[in-house]
CSV table of C-alpha atoms (C1' of nucleotides) and ligand atoms in Angstrom, one decimal:
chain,number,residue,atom,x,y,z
A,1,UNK,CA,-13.1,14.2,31.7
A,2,UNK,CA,-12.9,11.0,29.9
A,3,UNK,CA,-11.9,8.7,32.3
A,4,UNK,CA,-12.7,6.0,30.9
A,5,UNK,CA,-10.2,6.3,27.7
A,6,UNK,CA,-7.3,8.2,29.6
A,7,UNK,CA,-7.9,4.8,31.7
A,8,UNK,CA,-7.4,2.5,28.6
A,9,UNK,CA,-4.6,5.0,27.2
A,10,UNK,CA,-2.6,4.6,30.3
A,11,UNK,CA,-3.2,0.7,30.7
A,12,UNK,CA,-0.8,0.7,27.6
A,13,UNK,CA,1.6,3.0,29.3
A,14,UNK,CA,0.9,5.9,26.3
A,15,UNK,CA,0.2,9.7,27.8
A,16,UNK,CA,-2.7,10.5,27.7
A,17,UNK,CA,-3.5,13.8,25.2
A,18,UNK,CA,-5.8,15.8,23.6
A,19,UNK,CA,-5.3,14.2,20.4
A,20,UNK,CA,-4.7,10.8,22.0
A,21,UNK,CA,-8.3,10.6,23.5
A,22,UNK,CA,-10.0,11.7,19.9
A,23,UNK,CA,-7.7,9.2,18.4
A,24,UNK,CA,-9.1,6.7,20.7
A,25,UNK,CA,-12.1,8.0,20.7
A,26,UNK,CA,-12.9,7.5,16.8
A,27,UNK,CA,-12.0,3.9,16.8
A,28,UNK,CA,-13.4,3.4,19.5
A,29,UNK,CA,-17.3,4.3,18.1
A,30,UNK,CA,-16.6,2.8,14.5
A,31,UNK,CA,-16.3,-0.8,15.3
A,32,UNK,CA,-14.2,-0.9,12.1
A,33,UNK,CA,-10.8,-1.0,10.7
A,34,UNK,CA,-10.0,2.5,9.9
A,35,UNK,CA,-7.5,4.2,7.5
A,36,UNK,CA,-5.3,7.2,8.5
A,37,UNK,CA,-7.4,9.1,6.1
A,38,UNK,CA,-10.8,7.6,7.4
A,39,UNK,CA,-9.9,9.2,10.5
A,40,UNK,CA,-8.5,12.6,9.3
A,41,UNK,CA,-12.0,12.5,8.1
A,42,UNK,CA,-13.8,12.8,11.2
A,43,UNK,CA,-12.0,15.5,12.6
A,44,UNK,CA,-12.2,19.1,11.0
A,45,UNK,CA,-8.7,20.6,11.6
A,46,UNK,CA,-6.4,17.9,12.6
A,47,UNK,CA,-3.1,17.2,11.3
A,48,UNK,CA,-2.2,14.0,9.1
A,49,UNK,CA,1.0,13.5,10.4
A,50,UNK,CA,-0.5,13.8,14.2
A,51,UNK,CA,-2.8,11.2,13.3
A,52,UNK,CA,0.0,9.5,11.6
A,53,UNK,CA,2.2,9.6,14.8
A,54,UNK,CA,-0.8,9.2,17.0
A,55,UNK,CA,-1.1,5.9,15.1
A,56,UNK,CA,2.6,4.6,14.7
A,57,UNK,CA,2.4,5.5,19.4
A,58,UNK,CA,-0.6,3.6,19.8
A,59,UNK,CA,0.9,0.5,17.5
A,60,UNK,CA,4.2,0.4,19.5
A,61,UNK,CA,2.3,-0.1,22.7
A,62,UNK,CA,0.1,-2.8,21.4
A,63,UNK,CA,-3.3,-0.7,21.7
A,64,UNK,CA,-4.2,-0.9,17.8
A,65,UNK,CA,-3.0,-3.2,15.4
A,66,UNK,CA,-2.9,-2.4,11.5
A,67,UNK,CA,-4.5,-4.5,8.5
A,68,UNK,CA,-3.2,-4.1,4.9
A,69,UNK,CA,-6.2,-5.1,2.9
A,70,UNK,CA,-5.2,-4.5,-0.5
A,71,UNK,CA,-7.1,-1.7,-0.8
A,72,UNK,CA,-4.4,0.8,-1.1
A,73,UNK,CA,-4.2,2.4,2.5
A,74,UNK,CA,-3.0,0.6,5.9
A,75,UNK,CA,-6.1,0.2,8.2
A,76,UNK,CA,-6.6,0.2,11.8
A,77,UNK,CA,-8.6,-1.2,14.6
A,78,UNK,CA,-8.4,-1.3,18.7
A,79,UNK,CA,-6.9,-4.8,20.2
A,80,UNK,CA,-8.8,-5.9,22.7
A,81,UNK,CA,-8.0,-5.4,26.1
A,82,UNK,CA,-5.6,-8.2,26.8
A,83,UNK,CA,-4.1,-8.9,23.1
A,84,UNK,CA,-0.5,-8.8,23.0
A,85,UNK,CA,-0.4,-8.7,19.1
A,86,UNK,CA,1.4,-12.4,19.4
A,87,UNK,CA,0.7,-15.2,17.0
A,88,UNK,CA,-2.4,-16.2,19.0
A,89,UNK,CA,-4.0,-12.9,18.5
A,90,UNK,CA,-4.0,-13.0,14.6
A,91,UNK,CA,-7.2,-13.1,13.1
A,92,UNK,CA,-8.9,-13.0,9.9
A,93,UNK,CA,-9.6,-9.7,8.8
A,94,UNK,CA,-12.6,-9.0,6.1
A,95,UNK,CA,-12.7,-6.0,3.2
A,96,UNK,CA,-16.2,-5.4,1.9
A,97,UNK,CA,-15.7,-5.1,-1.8
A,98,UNK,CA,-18.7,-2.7,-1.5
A,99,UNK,CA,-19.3,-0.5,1.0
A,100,UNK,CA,-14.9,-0.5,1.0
A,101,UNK,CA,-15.1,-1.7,5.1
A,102,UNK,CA,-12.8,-3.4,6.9
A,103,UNK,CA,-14.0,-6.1,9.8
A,104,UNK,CA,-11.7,-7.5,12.0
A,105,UNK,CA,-13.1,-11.0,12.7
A,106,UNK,CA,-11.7,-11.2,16.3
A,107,UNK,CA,-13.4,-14.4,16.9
A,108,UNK,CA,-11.7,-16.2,14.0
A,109,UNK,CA,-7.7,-16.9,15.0
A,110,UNK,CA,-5.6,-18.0,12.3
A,111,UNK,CA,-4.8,-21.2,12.0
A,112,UNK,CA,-1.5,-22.9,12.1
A,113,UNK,CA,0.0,-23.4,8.3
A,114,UNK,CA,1.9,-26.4,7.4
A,115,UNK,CA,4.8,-24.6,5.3
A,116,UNK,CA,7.3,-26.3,3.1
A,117,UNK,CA,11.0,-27.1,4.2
A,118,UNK,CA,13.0,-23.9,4.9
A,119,UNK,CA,10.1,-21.6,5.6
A,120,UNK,CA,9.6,-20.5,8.8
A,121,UNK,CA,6.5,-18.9,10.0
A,122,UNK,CA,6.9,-15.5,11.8
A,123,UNK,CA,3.4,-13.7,11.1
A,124,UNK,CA,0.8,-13.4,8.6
A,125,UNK,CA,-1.9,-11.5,7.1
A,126,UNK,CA,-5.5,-13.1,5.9
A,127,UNK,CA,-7.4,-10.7,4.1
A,128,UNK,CA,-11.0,-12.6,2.7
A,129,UNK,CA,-13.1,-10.0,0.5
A,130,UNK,CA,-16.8,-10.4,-0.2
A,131,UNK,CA,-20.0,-8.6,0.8
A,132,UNK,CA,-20.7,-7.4,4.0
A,133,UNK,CA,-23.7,-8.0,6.0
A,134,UNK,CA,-24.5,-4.5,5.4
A,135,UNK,CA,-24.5,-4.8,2.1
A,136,UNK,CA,-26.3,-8.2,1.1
A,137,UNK,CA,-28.5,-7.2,-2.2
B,1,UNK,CA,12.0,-15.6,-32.5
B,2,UNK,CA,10.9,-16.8,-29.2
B,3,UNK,CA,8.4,-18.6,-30.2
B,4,UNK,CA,7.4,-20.6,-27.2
B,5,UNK,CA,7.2,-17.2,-25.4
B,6,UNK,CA,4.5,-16.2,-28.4
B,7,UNK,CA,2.6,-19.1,-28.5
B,8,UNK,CA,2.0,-19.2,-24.3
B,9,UNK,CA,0.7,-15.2,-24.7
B,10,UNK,CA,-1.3,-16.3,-27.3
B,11,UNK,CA,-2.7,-18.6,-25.7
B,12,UNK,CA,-4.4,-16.2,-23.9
B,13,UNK,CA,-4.9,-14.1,-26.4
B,14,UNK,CA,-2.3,-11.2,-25.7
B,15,UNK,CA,-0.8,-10.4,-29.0
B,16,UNK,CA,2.5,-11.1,-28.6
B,17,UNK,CA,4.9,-7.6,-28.7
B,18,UNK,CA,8.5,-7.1,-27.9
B,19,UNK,CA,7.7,-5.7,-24.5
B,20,UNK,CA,5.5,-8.2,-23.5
B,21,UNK,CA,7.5,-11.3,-24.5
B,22,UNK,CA,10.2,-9.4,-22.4
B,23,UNK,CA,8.2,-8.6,-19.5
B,24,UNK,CA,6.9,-12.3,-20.1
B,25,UNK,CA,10.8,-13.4,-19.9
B,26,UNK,CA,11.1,-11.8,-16.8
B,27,UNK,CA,8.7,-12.8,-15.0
B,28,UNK,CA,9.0,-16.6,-16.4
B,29,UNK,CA,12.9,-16.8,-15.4
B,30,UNK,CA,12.4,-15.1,-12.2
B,31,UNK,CA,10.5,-18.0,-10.0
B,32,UNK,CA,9.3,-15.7,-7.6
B,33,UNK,CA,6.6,-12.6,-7.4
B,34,UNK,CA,8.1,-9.5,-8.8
B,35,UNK,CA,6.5,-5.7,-8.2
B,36,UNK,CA,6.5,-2.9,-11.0
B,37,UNK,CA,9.8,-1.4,-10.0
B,38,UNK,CA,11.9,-4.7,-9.6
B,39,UNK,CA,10.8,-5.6,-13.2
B,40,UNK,CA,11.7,-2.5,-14.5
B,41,UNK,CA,15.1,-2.8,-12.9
B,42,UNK,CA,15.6,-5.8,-15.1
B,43,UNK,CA,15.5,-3.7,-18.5
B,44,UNK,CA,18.4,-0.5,-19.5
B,45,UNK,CA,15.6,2.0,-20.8
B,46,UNK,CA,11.8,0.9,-20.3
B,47,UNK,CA,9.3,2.7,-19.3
B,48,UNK,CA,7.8,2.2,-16.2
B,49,UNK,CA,4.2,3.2,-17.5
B,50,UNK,CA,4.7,0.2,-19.9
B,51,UNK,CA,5.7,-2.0,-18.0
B,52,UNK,CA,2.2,-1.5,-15.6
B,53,UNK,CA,-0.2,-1.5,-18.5
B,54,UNK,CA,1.8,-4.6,-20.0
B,55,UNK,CA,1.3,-6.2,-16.4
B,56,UNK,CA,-2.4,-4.7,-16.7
B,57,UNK,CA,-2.6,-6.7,-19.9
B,58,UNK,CA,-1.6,-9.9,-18.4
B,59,UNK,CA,-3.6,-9.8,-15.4
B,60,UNK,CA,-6.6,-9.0,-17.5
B,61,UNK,CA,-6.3,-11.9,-19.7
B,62,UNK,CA,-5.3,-14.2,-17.1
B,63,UNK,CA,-1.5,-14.8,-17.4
B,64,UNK,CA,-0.4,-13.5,-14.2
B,65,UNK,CA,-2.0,-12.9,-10.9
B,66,UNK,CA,-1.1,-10.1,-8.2
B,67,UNK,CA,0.0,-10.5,-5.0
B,68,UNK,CA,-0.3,-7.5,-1.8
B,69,UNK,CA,2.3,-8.8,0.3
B,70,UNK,CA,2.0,-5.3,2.5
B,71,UNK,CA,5.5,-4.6,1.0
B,72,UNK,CA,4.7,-1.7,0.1
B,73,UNK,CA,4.3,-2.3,-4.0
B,74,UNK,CA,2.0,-5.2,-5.3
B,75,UNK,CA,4.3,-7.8,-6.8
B,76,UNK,CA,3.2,-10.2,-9.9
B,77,UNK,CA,3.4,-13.8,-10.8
B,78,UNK,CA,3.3,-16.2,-13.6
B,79,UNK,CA,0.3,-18.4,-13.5
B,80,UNK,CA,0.1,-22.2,-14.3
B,81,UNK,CA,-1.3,-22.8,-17.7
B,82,UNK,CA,-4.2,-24.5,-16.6
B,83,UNK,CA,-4.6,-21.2,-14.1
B,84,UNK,CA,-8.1,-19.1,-14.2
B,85,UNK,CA,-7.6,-17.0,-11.6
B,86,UNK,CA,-10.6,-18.6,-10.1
B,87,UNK,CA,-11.2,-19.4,-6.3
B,88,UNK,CA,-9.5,-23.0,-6.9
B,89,UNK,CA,-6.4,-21.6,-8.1
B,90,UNK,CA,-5.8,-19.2,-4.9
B,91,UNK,CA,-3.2,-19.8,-2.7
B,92,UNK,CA,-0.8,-18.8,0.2
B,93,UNK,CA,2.1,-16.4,-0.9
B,94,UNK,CA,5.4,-15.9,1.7
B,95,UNK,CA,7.2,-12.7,1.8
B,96,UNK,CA,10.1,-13.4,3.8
B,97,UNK,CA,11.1,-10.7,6.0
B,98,UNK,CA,15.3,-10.7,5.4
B,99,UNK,CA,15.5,-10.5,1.8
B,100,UNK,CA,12.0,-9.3,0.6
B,101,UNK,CA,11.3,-12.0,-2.0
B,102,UNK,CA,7.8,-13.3,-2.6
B,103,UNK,CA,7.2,-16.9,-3.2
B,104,UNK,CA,3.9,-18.1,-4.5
B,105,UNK,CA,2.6,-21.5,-2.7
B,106,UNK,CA,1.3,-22.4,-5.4
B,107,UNK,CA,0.7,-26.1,-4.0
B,108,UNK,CA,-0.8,-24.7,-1.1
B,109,UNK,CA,-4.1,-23.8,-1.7
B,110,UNK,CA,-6.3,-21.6,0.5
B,111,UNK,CA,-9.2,-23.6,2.7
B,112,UNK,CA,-12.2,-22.7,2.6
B,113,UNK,CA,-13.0,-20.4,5.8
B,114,UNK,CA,-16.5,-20.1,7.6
B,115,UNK,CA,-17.6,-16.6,7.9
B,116,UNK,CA,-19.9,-15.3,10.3
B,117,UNK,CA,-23.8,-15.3,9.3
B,118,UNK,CA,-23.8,-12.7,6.4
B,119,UNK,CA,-20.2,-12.5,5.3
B,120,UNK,CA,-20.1,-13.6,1.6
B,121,UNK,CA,-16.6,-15.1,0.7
B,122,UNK,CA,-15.4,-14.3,-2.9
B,123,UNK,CA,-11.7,-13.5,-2.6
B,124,UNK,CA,-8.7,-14.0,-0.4
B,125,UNK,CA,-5.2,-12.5,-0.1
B,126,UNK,CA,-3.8,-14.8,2.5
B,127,UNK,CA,0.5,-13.9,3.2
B,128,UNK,CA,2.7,-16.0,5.4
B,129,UNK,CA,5.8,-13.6,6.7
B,130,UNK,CA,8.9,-15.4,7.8
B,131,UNK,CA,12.4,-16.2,6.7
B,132,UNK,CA,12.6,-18.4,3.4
B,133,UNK,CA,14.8,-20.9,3.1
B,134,UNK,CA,17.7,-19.1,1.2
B,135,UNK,CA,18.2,-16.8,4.4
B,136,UNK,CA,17.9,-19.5,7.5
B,137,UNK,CA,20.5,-18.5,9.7
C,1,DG,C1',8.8,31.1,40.3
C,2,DA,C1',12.2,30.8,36.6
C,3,DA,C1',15.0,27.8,34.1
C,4,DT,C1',15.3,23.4,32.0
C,5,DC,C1',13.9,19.4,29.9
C,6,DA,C1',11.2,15.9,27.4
C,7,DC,C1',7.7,15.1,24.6
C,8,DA,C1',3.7,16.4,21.5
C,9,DT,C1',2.0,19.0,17.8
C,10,DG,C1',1.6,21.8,13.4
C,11,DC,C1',3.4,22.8,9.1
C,12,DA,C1',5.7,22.0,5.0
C,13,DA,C1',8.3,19.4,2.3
C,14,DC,C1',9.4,15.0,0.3
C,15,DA,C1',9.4,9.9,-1.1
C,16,DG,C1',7.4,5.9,-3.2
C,17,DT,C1',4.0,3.7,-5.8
C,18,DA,C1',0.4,3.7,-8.9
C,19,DT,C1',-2.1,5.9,-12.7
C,20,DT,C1',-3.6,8.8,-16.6
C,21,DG,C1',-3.7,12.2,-20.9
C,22,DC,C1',-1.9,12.7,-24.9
C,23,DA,C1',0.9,12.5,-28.9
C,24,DA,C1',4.0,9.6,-31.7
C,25,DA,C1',5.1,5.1,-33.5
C,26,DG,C1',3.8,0.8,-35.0
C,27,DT,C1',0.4,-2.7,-36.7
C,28,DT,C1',-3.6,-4.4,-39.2
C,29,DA,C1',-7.4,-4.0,-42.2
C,30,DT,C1',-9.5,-2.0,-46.4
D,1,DA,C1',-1.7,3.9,-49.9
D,2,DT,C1',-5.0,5.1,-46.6
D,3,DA,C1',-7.6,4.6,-42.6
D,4,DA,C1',-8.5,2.5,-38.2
D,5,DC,C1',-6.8,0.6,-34.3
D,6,DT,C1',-3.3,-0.7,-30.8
D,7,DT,C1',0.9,-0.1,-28.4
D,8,DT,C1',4.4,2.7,-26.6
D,9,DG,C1',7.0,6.8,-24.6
D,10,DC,C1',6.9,10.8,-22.0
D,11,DA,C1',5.2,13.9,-18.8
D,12,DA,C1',2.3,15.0,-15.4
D,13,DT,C1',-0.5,13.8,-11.5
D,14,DA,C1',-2.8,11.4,-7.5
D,15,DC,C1',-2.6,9.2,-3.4
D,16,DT,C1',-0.6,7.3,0.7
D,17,DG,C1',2.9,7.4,3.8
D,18,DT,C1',6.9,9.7,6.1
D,19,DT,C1',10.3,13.1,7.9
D,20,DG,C1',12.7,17.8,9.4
D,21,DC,C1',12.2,21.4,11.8
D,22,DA,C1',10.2,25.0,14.6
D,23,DT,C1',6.9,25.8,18.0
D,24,DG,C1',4.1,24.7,21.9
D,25,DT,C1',2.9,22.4,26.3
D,26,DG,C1',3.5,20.3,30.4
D,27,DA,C1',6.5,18.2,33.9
D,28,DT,C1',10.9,18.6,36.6
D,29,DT,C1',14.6,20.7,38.8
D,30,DC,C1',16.8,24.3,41.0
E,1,MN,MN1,-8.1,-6.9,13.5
E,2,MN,MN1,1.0,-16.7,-6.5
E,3,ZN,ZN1,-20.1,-3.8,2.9
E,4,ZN,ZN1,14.6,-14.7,2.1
DNA sequence: GAATCACATGCAACAGTATTGCAAAGTTAT
DNA sequence: ATAACTTTGCAATACTGTTGCATGTGATTC
């Protein structure tokens, strides 16, 4: 039936399921970072921890990658097709103070950060918060 | 008693109380970013709700700023005197990864970023992960 | 095909952090 | 001294994330 995710879902070596496909499926169409509950959400009888595990599957094989934006809950979003989740495939990520969403800003790699003697730069998390373009009074 | 302690809350304007000027001890003598529960840690019998609405206190009137450092808890720091909280005073914080301190950068200030055509910039939480240089192998 | 196995799901319980209502204690003003 | 206001302590709760365990499902082996 849906080819085209199983496709995806098996590019990553992860089984394609039911849940798997709707998982996919969700953030997929939103082109946003969404939280565990944000997709509970859009299903009517689906199980948290499914999700949850759903989630924690499709992080270990590099298909989504998580964003903690200070908002209180983890938030998720696709990788694109050939991101490894290495340094070079950090980005910026932006929370919209409010409407409350979360953009990844693919197109905007983190730069390099010249760190004092003794630190040692293994990963990092830019969150910038503003207004969205959605939301512009 | 402690009056430098006193006169540094009252400069901005937090009337000085025994739990504050602790809480203020604690977070002075500590160099680092502390969360709720390490502070409370610190004390024999102190309550935790407190403790938060101490640290609600300072961050309201300036003294401290909060860090997310996707530890988990949100961890709190001391500002500089001349600190207020404004987008010149933001900068990089490091959560190293072995022994879960959080050190403010304080002399490392966050660039400005370019945001795509309708992104409005008012906030950053920008966190370096890494080993600091107490735990270099 | 039946037995076996590995993995996925559903349900319920729990853990950790943050937050609030409310009454008691303490402080300041009148 | 009384009243008004602030701070504190205690208990309860909310919210997010996480795990144990039993059940279900599909693939593999015999
Ligand atoms: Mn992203
Ligand atoms: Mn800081
Ligand atoms: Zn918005
Ligand atoms: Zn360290």
């Amino acid at each position: 039936m849906s080819n085209e995710i199983d496709k995806k879902l098996e590019q990553k070596n992860i089984k394609p399921t039911a849940m798997r496909e709707l998982v996919y499926e969700v953030l997929d169409k939103n082109k946003k970072a969404l939280s565990l509950y944000e997709i509970e959400q859009q299903f009517e009888n689906v199980e948290r921890s499914t999700i949850f595990r759903t989630l924690k599957t499709f992080q270990d094989k590099l298909l989504i990658h998580s964003v903690d934006d200070g908002s209180g809950a983890v938030k998720y979003a696709l990788c694109d097709d050939d991101c490894t989740c290495s340094l070079d495939d950090l980005h910026y990520h932006f929370l919209c103070t409010k409407c409350g969403q979360t953009h990844c800003l693919k197109n905007m790699p983190i730069p390099k950060v010249d760190l004092p003697e003794g630190f040692n730069f293994e990963n990092a998390n830019f969150v910038i918060k503003g207004t969205c373009p959605n939301c512009q009074g």
